[in-house]
Amino acid sequence: MNRAAPTWSGGDPGGPGDPYTAALRAGHGPLFLRREDGWLLPLEVERWCERADAVDRDVLDRCEGTVLDIGCGPGRLVAELAARGRPVLGIDISATAVAHTRGLGGQALRRSVFEPLPGEGRWDTVLLMDGNIGIGGDPDVLLARTARLLRPGGLLIAETDPADVDERSRVRVVPLSAARPTGTAFPWARLGTPALLSRARHWRTAAHWAFGGRRFVALRTGTTYDHQPGADGPSVPVA
């Protein structure tokens, strides 16, 4: 089961009683995405708040040049890349997640992927980890947006669901103790590897693999040219 990090397509997490903010501040759950039919998807808050693990590091070894981490959460991947001396920027709409990322020494902006971003069209690698291919609830729209962020021939690495699933739904973030749904519902999607590959019609498949019970797909934008990774990539200002 892919335990997706909840990055909303809209809204403003972090208000009084927001369960996601509370979980990040505590460093642990339990926390779930709850579909409208009551089905619960566990969220791995503890793993997100720890240092990058062996599976994460394997993904980061595959990154090229400048890296944009979409839905960076509390910043374990941004911090690991920064510690390696790599130019990297995380974005998340949670103020708590952005503050946590910066506290680890990474650069991060409180921004939605659908808002204007630094370096559009010049990033070498974009990450959609922890199920963030589900952001916005429409993977086709998110893939098109990601392609506009990358340079020609740039690399997208997306974590997919271990199950062969292609699902769109509306969900809420809830703690285990929630007796009834709370908070604002938002659109989300879950994609297995076959579903993502079938949607990536304007991309070239670079690789797909499994490691540690998690699954990943690497895609390249359709146009390539002779490019030295990072040579003319974007700066990563915090603003």
PDB file of C-alpha atoms in Angstrom:
ATOM      1  CA  MET A   1       0.000   0.000   0.000  1.00  0.00           C
ATOM      2  CA  ASN A   2       1.441   3.374  -0.975  1.00  0.00           C
ATOM      3  CA  ARG A   3       1.189   5.759   1.953  1.00  0.00           C
ATOM      4  CA  ALA A   4       0.889   9.078   0.216  1.00  0.00           C
ATOM      5  CA  ALA A   5       2.010  12.371   1.673  1.00  0.00           C
ATOM      6  CA  PRO A   6      -0.980  14.741   1.671  1.00  0.00           C
ATOM      7  CA  THR A   7      -0.157  17.766  -0.457  1.00  0.00           C
ATOM      8  CA  TRP A   8      -3.386  19.619  -1.170  1.00  0.00           C
ATOM      9  CA  SER A   9      -4.202  21.103  -4.561  1.00  0.00           C
ATOM     10  CA  GLY A  10      -5.753  24.024  -2.730  1.00  0.00           C
ATOM     11  CA  GLY A  11      -6.681  25.161   0.731  1.00  0.00           C
ATOM     12  CA  ASP A  12      -4.430  26.271   3.543  1.00  0.00           C
ATOM     13  CA  PRO A  13      -3.348  23.555   6.007  1.00  0.00           C
ATOM     14  CA  GLY A  14      -1.964  24.737   9.274  1.00  0.00           C
ATOM     15  CA  GLY A  15      -4.962  26.309  10.945  1.00  0.00           C
ATOM     16  CA  PRO A  16      -6.107  25.535  14.465  1.00  0.00           C
ATOM     17  CA  GLY A  17      -6.700  21.832  14.924  1.00  0.00           C
ATOM     18  CA  ASP A  18      -5.238  20.844  11.547  1.00  0.00           C
ATOM     19  CA  PRO A  19      -4.256  17.167  12.019  1.00  0.00           C
ATOM     20  CA  TYR A  20      -1.447  17.219   9.440  1.00  0.00           C
ATOM     21  CA  THR A  21       0.248  20.179  11.121  1.00  0.00           C
ATOM     22  CA  ALA A  22      -0.158  18.568  14.531  1.00  0.00           C
ATOM     23  CA  ALA A  23       1.355  15.298  13.287  1.00  0.00           C
ATOM     24  CA  LEU A  24       4.372  17.023  11.715  1.00  0.00           C
ATOM     25  CA  ARG A  25       5.019  18.993  14.884  1.00  0.00           C
ATOM     26  CA  ALA A  26       4.792  15.818  16.970  1.00  0.00           C
ATOM     27  CA  GLY A  27       6.813  13.788  14.480  1.00  0.00           C
ATOM     28  CA  HIS A  28       4.339  10.921  14.449  1.00  0.00           C
ATOM     29  CA  GLY A  29       0.775   9.848  13.677  1.00  0.00           C
ATOM     30  CA  PRO A  30      -1.494   8.058  13.498  1.00  0.00           C
ATOM     31  CA  LEU A  31      -2.781   9.938  10.471  1.00  0.00           C
ATOM     32  CA  PHE A  32      -4.823   8.844   7.455  1.00  0.00           C
ATOM     33  CA  LEU A  33      -6.311   9.948   4.174  1.00  0.00           C
ATOM     34  CA  ARG A  34     -10.030   9.148   4.429  1.00  0.00           C
ATOM     35  CA  ARG A  35     -12.052   8.622   1.279  1.00  0.00           C
ATOM     36  CA  GLU A  36     -15.701   9.654   1.245  1.00  0.00           C
ATOM     37  CA  ASP A  37     -16.703   5.974   1.449  1.00  0.00           C
ATOM     38  CA  GLY A  38     -14.771   5.668   4.735  1.00  0.00           C
ATOM     39  CA  TRP A  39     -11.722   3.776   3.399  1.00  0.00           C
ATOM     40  CA  LEU A  40      -8.504   4.817   5.159  1.00  0.00           C
ATOM     41  CA  LEU A  41      -4.994   5.145   3.702  1.00  0.00           C
ATOM     42  CA  PRO A  42      -2.289   5.241   6.430  1.00  0.00           C
ATOM     43  CA  LEU A  43       0.214   8.101   6.229  1.00  0.00           C
ATOM     44  CA  GLU A  44       3.823   7.402   7.199  1.00  0.00           C
ATOM     45  CA  VAL A  45       4.476  10.513   9.261  1.00  0.00           C
ATOM     46  CA  GLU A  46       7.297   8.908  11.228  1.00  0.00           C
ATOM     47  CA  ARG A  47       9.221   8.006   8.062  1.00  0.00           C
ATOM     48  CA  TRP A  48       8.727  11.449   6.551  1.00  0.00           C
ATOM     49  CA  CYS A  49      10.100  13.093   9.714  1.00  0.00           C
ATOM     50  CA  GLU A  50      13.196  10.884   9.865  1.00  0.00           C
ATOM     51  CA  ARG A  51      16.347  11.107   7.766  1.00  0.00           C
ATOM     52  CA  ALA A  52      16.305   9.761   4.221  1.00  0.00           C
ATOM     53  CA  ASP A  53      16.445   5.970   4.290  1.00  0.00           C
ATOM     54  CA  ALA A  54      18.168   3.528   1.918  1.00  0.00           C
ATOM     55  CA  VAL A  55      15.233   3.565  -0.511  1.00  0.00           C
ATOM     56  CA  ASP A  56      15.201   7.366  -0.572  1.00  0.00           C
ATOM     57  CA  ARG A  57      18.959   7.542  -1.065  1.00  0.00           C
ATOM     58  CA  ASP A  58      18.746   5.163  -4.019  1.00  0.00           C
ATOM     59  CA  VAL A  59      16.251   7.531  -5.647  1.00  0.00           C
ATOM     60  CA  LEU A  60      18.398  10.563  -4.891  1.00  0.00           C
ATOM     61  CA  ASP A  61      21.428   8.853  -6.442  1.00  0.00           C
ATOM     62  CA  ARG A  62      19.473   8.867  -9.720  1.00  0.00           C
ATOM     63  CA  CYS A  63      18.764  12.616  -9.650  1.00  0.00           C
ATOM     64  CA  GLU A  64      20.502  14.881 -12.141  1.00  0.00           C
ATOM     65  CA  GLY A  65      21.571  18.494 -11.752  1.00  0.00           C
ATOM     66  CA  THR A  66      19.134  20.850 -10.079  1.00  0.00           C
ATOM     67  CA  VAL A  67      16.274  19.161  -8.220  1.00  0.00           C
ATOM     68  CA  LEU A  68      12.755  20.356  -7.411  1.00  0.00           C
ATOM     69  CA  ASP A  69      10.946  18.280  -4.756  1.00  0.00           C
ATOM     70  CA  ILE A  70       7.189  18.792  -5.175  1.00  0.00           C
ATOM     71  CA  GLY A  71       5.297  18.237  -1.927  1.00  0.00           C
ATOM     72  CA  CYS A  72       8.527  18.051   0.070  1.00  0.00           C
ATOM     73  CA  GLY A  73       6.770  17.597   3.431  1.00  0.00           C
ATOM     74  CA  PRO A  74       9.135  17.969   6.398  1.00  0.00           C
ATOM     75  CA  GLY A  75      12.113  17.907   4.066  1.00  0.00           C
ATOM     76  CA  ARG A  76      14.092  14.696   4.478  1.00  0.00           C
ATOM     77  CA  LEU A  77      14.928  14.493   0.754  1.00  0.00           C
ATOM     78  CA  VAL A  78      15.746  18.182   0.393  1.00  0.00           C
ATOM     79  CA  ALA A  79      18.020  17.992   3.440  1.00  0.00           C
ATOM     80  CA  GLU A  80      19.821  14.903   2.138  1.00  0.00           C
ATOM     81  CA  LEU A  81      20.467  16.470  -1.251  1.00  0.00           C
ATOM     82  CA  ALA A  82      21.587  19.739   0.343  1.00  0.00           C
ATOM     83  CA  ALA A  83      24.018  17.810   2.530  1.00  0.00           C
ATOM     84  CA  ARG A  84      25.462  16.313  -0.655  1.00  0.00           C
ATOM     85  CA  GLY A  85      25.990  19.819  -2.013  1.00  0.00           C
ATOM     86  CA  ARG A  86      23.286  19.478  -4.650  1.00  0.00           C
ATOM     87  CA  PRO A  87      21.173  22.479  -5.727  1.00  0.00           C
ATOM     88  CA  VAL A  88      17.676  21.590  -4.520  1.00  0.00           C
ATOM     89  CA  LEU A  89      14.417  23.333  -3.666  1.00  0.00           C
ATOM     90  CA  GLY A  90      11.393  21.896  -1.909  1.00  0.00           C
ATOM     91  CA  ILE A  91       7.876  23.248  -2.259  1.00  0.00           C
ATOM     92  CA  ASP A  92       4.905  22.514  -0.023  1.00  0.00           C
ATOM     93  CA  ILE A  93       1.752  24.404   0.892  1.00  0.00           C
ATOM     94  CA  SER A  94       2.141  23.538   4.573  1.00  0.00           C
ATOM     95  CA  ALA A  95       3.926  26.301   6.484  1.00  0.00           C
ATOM     96  CA  THR A  96       4.970  23.753   9.120  1.00  0.00           C
ATOM     97  CA  ALA A  97       6.510  21.476   6.482  1.00  0.00           C
ATOM     98  CA  VAL A  98       8.421  24.369   4.914  1.00  0.00           C
ATOM     99  CA  ALA A  99       9.705  25.540   8.311  1.00  0.00           C
ATOM    100  CA  HIS A 100      10.817  22.001   9.171  1.00  0.00           C
ATOM    101  CA  THR A 101      12.658  21.680   5.851  1.00  0.00           C
ATOM    102  CA  ARG A 102      14.473  24.951   6.415  1.00  0.00           C
ATOM    103  CA  GLY A 103      15.324  23.869   9.953  1.00  0.00           C
ATOM    104  CA  LEU A 104      17.123  20.854   8.466  1.00  0.00           C
ATOM    105  CA  GLY A 105      19.242  23.152   6.314  1.00  0.00           C
ATOM    106  CA  GLY A 106      17.249  22.801   3.085  1.00  0.00           C
ATOM    107  CA  GLN A 107      15.700  25.502   0.941  1.00  0.00           C
ATOM    108  CA  ALA A 108      11.932  25.458   0.619  1.00  0.00           C
ATOM    109  CA  LEU A 109       9.068  27.669  -0.488  1.00  0.00           C
ATOM    110  CA  ARG A 110       5.469  27.632   0.652  1.00  0.00           C
ATOM    111  CA  ARG A 111       3.985  27.198  -2.771  1.00  0.00           C
ATOM    112  CA  SER A 112       1.596  24.983  -4.731  1.00  0.00           C
ATOM    113  CA  VAL A 113       2.952  23.247  -7.821  1.00  0.00           C
ATOM    114  CA  PHE A 114       0.181  24.991  -9.769  1.00  0.00           C
ATOM    115  CA  GLU A 115       1.457  28.457  -8.792  1.00  0.00           C
ATOM    116  CA  PRO A 116       4.367  30.237 -10.529  1.00  0.00           C
ATOM    117  CA  LEU A 117       7.691  28.716  -9.420  1.00  0.00           C
ATOM    118  CA  PRO A 118      11.353  29.682  -9.734  1.00  0.00           C
ATOM    119  CA  GLY A 119      13.222  28.287 -12.723  1.00  0.00           C
ATOM    120  CA  GLU A 120      10.232  27.101 -14.727  1.00  0.00           C
ATOM    121  CA  GLY A 121      11.405  25.144 -17.750  1.00  0.00           C
ATOM    122  CA  ARG A 122      14.974  24.804 -16.402  1.00  0.00           C
ATOM    123  CA  TRP A 123      14.896  22.143 -13.663  1.00  0.00           C
ATOM    124  CA  ASP A 124      16.970  19.042 -14.397  1.00  0.00           C
ATOM    125  CA  THR A 125      15.023  16.716 -12.078  1.00  0.00           C
ATOM    126  CA  VAL A 126      11.581  16.876 -10.492  1.00  0.00           C
ATOM    127  CA  LEU A 127      10.558  14.544  -7.659  1.00  0.00           C
ATOM    128  CA  LEU A 128       7.019  13.354  -6.912  1.00  0.00           C
ATOM    129  CA  MET A 129       7.692  11.068  -3.975  1.00  0.00           C
ATOM    130  CA  ASP A 130       5.468   9.505  -1.297  1.00  0.00           C
ATOM    131  CA  GLY A 131       2.503   9.204  -3.642  1.00  0.00           C
ATOM    132  CA  ASN A 132       2.569  12.866  -4.684  1.00  0.00           C
ATOM    133  CA  ILE A 133       1.651  11.843  -8.233  1.00  0.00           C
ATOM    134  CA  GLY A 134      -1.827  12.169  -6.683  1.00  0.00           C
ATOM    135  CA  ILE A 135      -1.596  15.923  -6.128  1.00  0.00           C
ATOM    136  CA  GLY A 136      -4.651  17.708  -7.519  1.00  0.00           C
ATOM    137  CA  GLY A 137      -6.526  14.509  -8.255  1.00  0.00           C
ATOM    138  CA  ASP A 138      -5.794  14.609 -12.006  1.00  0.00           C
ATOM    139  CA  PRO A 139      -2.478  12.947 -12.947  1.00  0.00           C
ATOM    140  CA  ASP A 140      -2.708  14.120 -16.567  1.00  0.00           C
ATOM    141  CA  VAL A 141      -2.822  17.748 -15.456  1.00  0.00           C
ATOM    142  CA  LEU A 142       0.033  17.218 -12.998  1.00  0.00           C
ATOM    143  CA  LEU A 143       2.199  15.488 -15.624  1.00  0.00           C
ATOM    144  CA  ALA A 144       1.638  18.374 -18.037  1.00  0.00           C
ATOM    145  CA  ARG A 145       2.535  20.874 -15.324  1.00  0.00           C
ATOM    146  CA  THR A 146       5.667  18.914 -14.408  1.00  0.00           C
ATOM    147  CA  ALA A 147       6.785  18.832 -18.047  1.00  0.00           C
ATOM    148  CA  ARG A 148       6.628  22.633 -18.122  1.00  0.00           C
ATOM    149  CA  LEU A 149       8.880  22.825 -15.061  1.00  0.00           C
ATOM    150  CA  LEU A 150      11.600  20.593 -16.517  1.00  0.00           C
ATOM    151  CA  ARG A 151      14.210  21.468 -19.109  1.00  0.00           C
ATOM    152  CA  PRO A 152      13.985  19.597 -22.430  1.00  0.00           C
ATOM    153  CA  GLY A 153      15.137  16.058 -21.705  1.00  0.00           C
ATOM    154  CA  GLY A 154      14.664  16.598 -17.967  1.00  0.00           C
ATOM    155  CA  LEU A 155      13.939  13.778 -15.535  1.00  0.00           C
ATOM    156  CA  LEU A 156      10.805  13.118 -13.497  1.00  0.00           C
ATOM    157  CA  ILE A 157      11.026  10.496 -10.738  1.00  0.00           C
ATOM    158  CA  ALA A 158       7.621   9.546  -9.349  1.00  0.00           C
ATOM    159  CA  GLU A 159       6.760   7.069  -6.613  1.00  0.00           C
ATOM    160  CA  THR A 160       3.802   4.900  -7.584  1.00  0.00           C
ATOM    161  CA  ASP A 161       1.414   2.734  -5.618  1.00  0.00           C
ATOM    162  CA  PRO A 162       2.573  -0.875  -5.130  1.00  0.00           C
ATOM    163  CA  ALA A 163      -0.900  -2.017  -6.236  1.00  0.00           C
ATOM    164  CA  ASP A 164      -2.081  -1.909  -9.846  1.00  0.00           C
ATOM    165  CA  VAL A 165      -4.515   0.929  -9.216  1.00  0.00           C
ATOM    166  CA  ASP A 166      -5.799   3.953 -11.148  1.00  0.00           C
ATOM    167  CA  GLU A 167      -8.073   5.848  -8.785  1.00  0.00           C
ATOM    168  CA  ARG A 168      -9.376   9.374  -8.335  1.00  0.00           C
ATOM    169  CA  SER A 169     -11.273  10.331  -5.208  1.00  0.00           C
ATOM    170  CA  ARG A 170     -11.926  13.063  -2.680  1.00  0.00           C
ATOM    171  CA  VAL A 171     -10.207  12.642   0.659  1.00  0.00           C
ATOM    172  CA  ARG A 172      -9.682  14.293   4.012  1.00  0.00           C
ATOM    173  CA  VAL A 173      -6.705  14.108   6.374  1.00  0.00           C
ATOM    174  CA  VAL A 174      -7.908  12.596   9.642  1.00  0.00           C
ATOM    175  CA  PRO A 175      -6.363  11.237  12.850  1.00  0.00           C
ATOM    176  CA  LEU A 176      -7.314   7.749  13.956  1.00  0.00           C
ATOM    177  CA  SER A 177      -9.370   9.249  16.773  1.00  0.00           C
ATOM    178  CA  ALA A 178     -11.671  11.143  14.391  1.00  0.00           C
ATOM    179  CA  ALA A 179     -15.196   9.873  14.989  1.00  0.00           C
ATOM    180  CA  ARG A 180     -16.464  11.632  11.887  1.00  0.00           C
ATOM    181  CA  PRO A 181     -14.849  13.310   8.854  1.00  0.00           C
ATOM    182  CA  THR A 182     -13.347  16.715   9.626  1.00  0.00           C
ATOM    183  CA  GLY A 183     -11.582  19.329   7.551  1.00  0.00           C
ATOM    184  CA  THR A 184     -12.023  20.160   3.885  1.00  0.00           C
ATOM    185  CA  ALA A 185     -12.156  17.374   1.320  1.00  0.00           C
ATOM    186  CA  PHE A 186      -9.729  17.685  -1.578  1.00  0.00           C
ATOM    187  CA  PRO A 187      -9.109  15.688  -4.782  1.00  0.00           C
ATOM    188  CA  TRP A 188      -6.452  12.986  -4.743  1.00  0.00           C
ATOM    189  CA  ALA A 189      -5.307  10.183  -7.046  1.00  0.00           C
ATOM    190  CA  ARG A 190      -3.524   6.865  -6.640  1.00  0.00           C
ATOM    191  CA  LEU A 191      -1.599   5.368  -9.555  1.00  0.00           C
ATOM    192  CA  GLY A 192       0.268   2.107  -9.873  1.00  0.00           C
ATOM    193  CA  THR A 193       3.188   1.831 -12.276  1.00  0.00           C
ATOM    194  CA  PRO A 194       1.124   0.499 -15.222  1.00  0.00           C
ATOM    195  CA  ALA A 195      -1.374   3.333 -14.884  1.00  0.00           C
ATOM    196  CA  LEU A 196       1.344   5.990 -14.779  1.00  0.00           C
ATOM    197  CA  LEU A 197       3.146   4.534 -17.795  1.00  0.00           C
ATOM    198  CA  SER A 198      -0.105   4.451 -19.755  1.00  0.00           C
ATOM    199  CA  ARG A 199      -0.690   8.140 -18.999  1.00  0.00           C
ATOM    200  CA  ALA A 200       2.866   9.234 -19.842  1.00  0.00           C
ATOM    201  CA  ARG A 201       2.198   9.348 -23.577  1.00  0.00           C
ATOM    202  CA  HIS A 202       4.333  12.434 -24.159  1.00  0.00           C
ATOM    203  CA  TRP A 203       7.223  11.172 -22.029  1.00  0.00           C
ATOM    204  CA  ARG A 204       9.995   8.645 -22.598  1.00  0.00           C
ATOM    205  CA  THR A 205      10.292   5.905 -19.986  1.00  0.00           C
ATOM    206  CA  ALA A 206      13.801   5.939 -18.514  1.00  0.00           C
ATOM    207  CA  ALA A 207      13.305   3.214 -15.877  1.00  0.00           C
ATOM    208  CA  HIS A 208      10.916   1.672 -13.415  1.00  0.00           C
ATOM    209  CA  TRP A 209      11.896  -0.339 -10.374  1.00  0.00           C
ATOM    210  CA  ALA A 210      10.952  -1.585  -6.915  1.00  0.00           C
ATOM    211  CA  PHE A 211      13.012  -1.343  -3.751  1.00  0.00           C
ATOM    212  CA  GLY A 212      12.089  -1.895  -0.120  1.00  0.00           C
ATOM    213  CA  GLY A 213       8.427  -2.515  -0.906  1.00  0.00           C
ATOM    214  CA  ARG A 214       8.128   0.805  -2.767  1.00  0.00           C
ATOM    215  CA  ARG A 215       7.838   1.383  -6.524  1.00  0.00           C
ATOM    216  CA  PHE A 216       9.130   4.129  -8.779  1.00  0.00           C
ATOM    217  CA  VAL A 217       9.035   5.344 -12.367  1.00  0.00           C
ATOM    218  CA  ALA A 218      11.582   7.614 -14.087  1.00  0.00           C
ATOM    219  CA  LEU A 219      10.359   9.548 -17.120  1.00  0.00           C
ATOM    220  CA  ARG A 220      12.018  12.037 -19.457  1.00  0.00           C
ATOM    221  CA  THR A 221      10.447  14.899 -21.329  1.00  0.00           C
ATOM    222  CA  GLY A 222      10.264  14.235 -25.030  1.00  0.00           C
ATOM    223  CA  THR A 223      12.856  16.654 -26.418  1.00  0.00           C
ATOM    224  CA  THR A 224      16.537  16.213 -25.649  1.00  0.00           C
ATOM    225  CA  TYR A 225      19.649  18.182 -26.423  1.00  0.00           C
ATOM    226  CA  ASP A 226      23.294  18.247 -25.367  1.00  0.00           C
ATOM    227  CA  HIS A 227      23.039  19.520 -21.791  1.00  0.00           C
ATOM    228  CA  GLN A 228      25.472  19.407 -18.907  1.00  0.00           C
ATOM    229  CA  PRO A 229      23.268  18.761 -15.822  1.00  0.00           C
ATOM    230  CA  GLY A 230      23.167  21.809 -13.583  1.00  0.00           C
ATOM    231  CA  ALA A 231      25.235  24.004 -15.888  1.00  0.00           C
ATOM    232  CA  ASP A 232      22.389  26.394 -16.658  1.00  0.00           C
ATOM    233  CA  GLY A 233      19.789  25.244 -14.184  1.00  0.00           C
ATOM    234  CA  PRO A 234      17.766  27.567 -11.971  1.00  0.00           C
ATOM    235  CA  SER A 235      18.902  29.170  -8.786  1.00  0.00           C
ATOM    236  CA  VAL A 236      16.965  28.099  -5.708  1.00  0.00           C
ATOM    237  CA  PRO A 237      16.054  31.233  -3.743  1.00  0.00           C
ATOM    238  CA  VAL A 238      13.906  31.142  -0.635  1.00  0.00           C
ATOM    239  CA  ALA A 239      11.255  33.844  -0.681  1.00  0.00           C
TER     240      ALA A 239
END
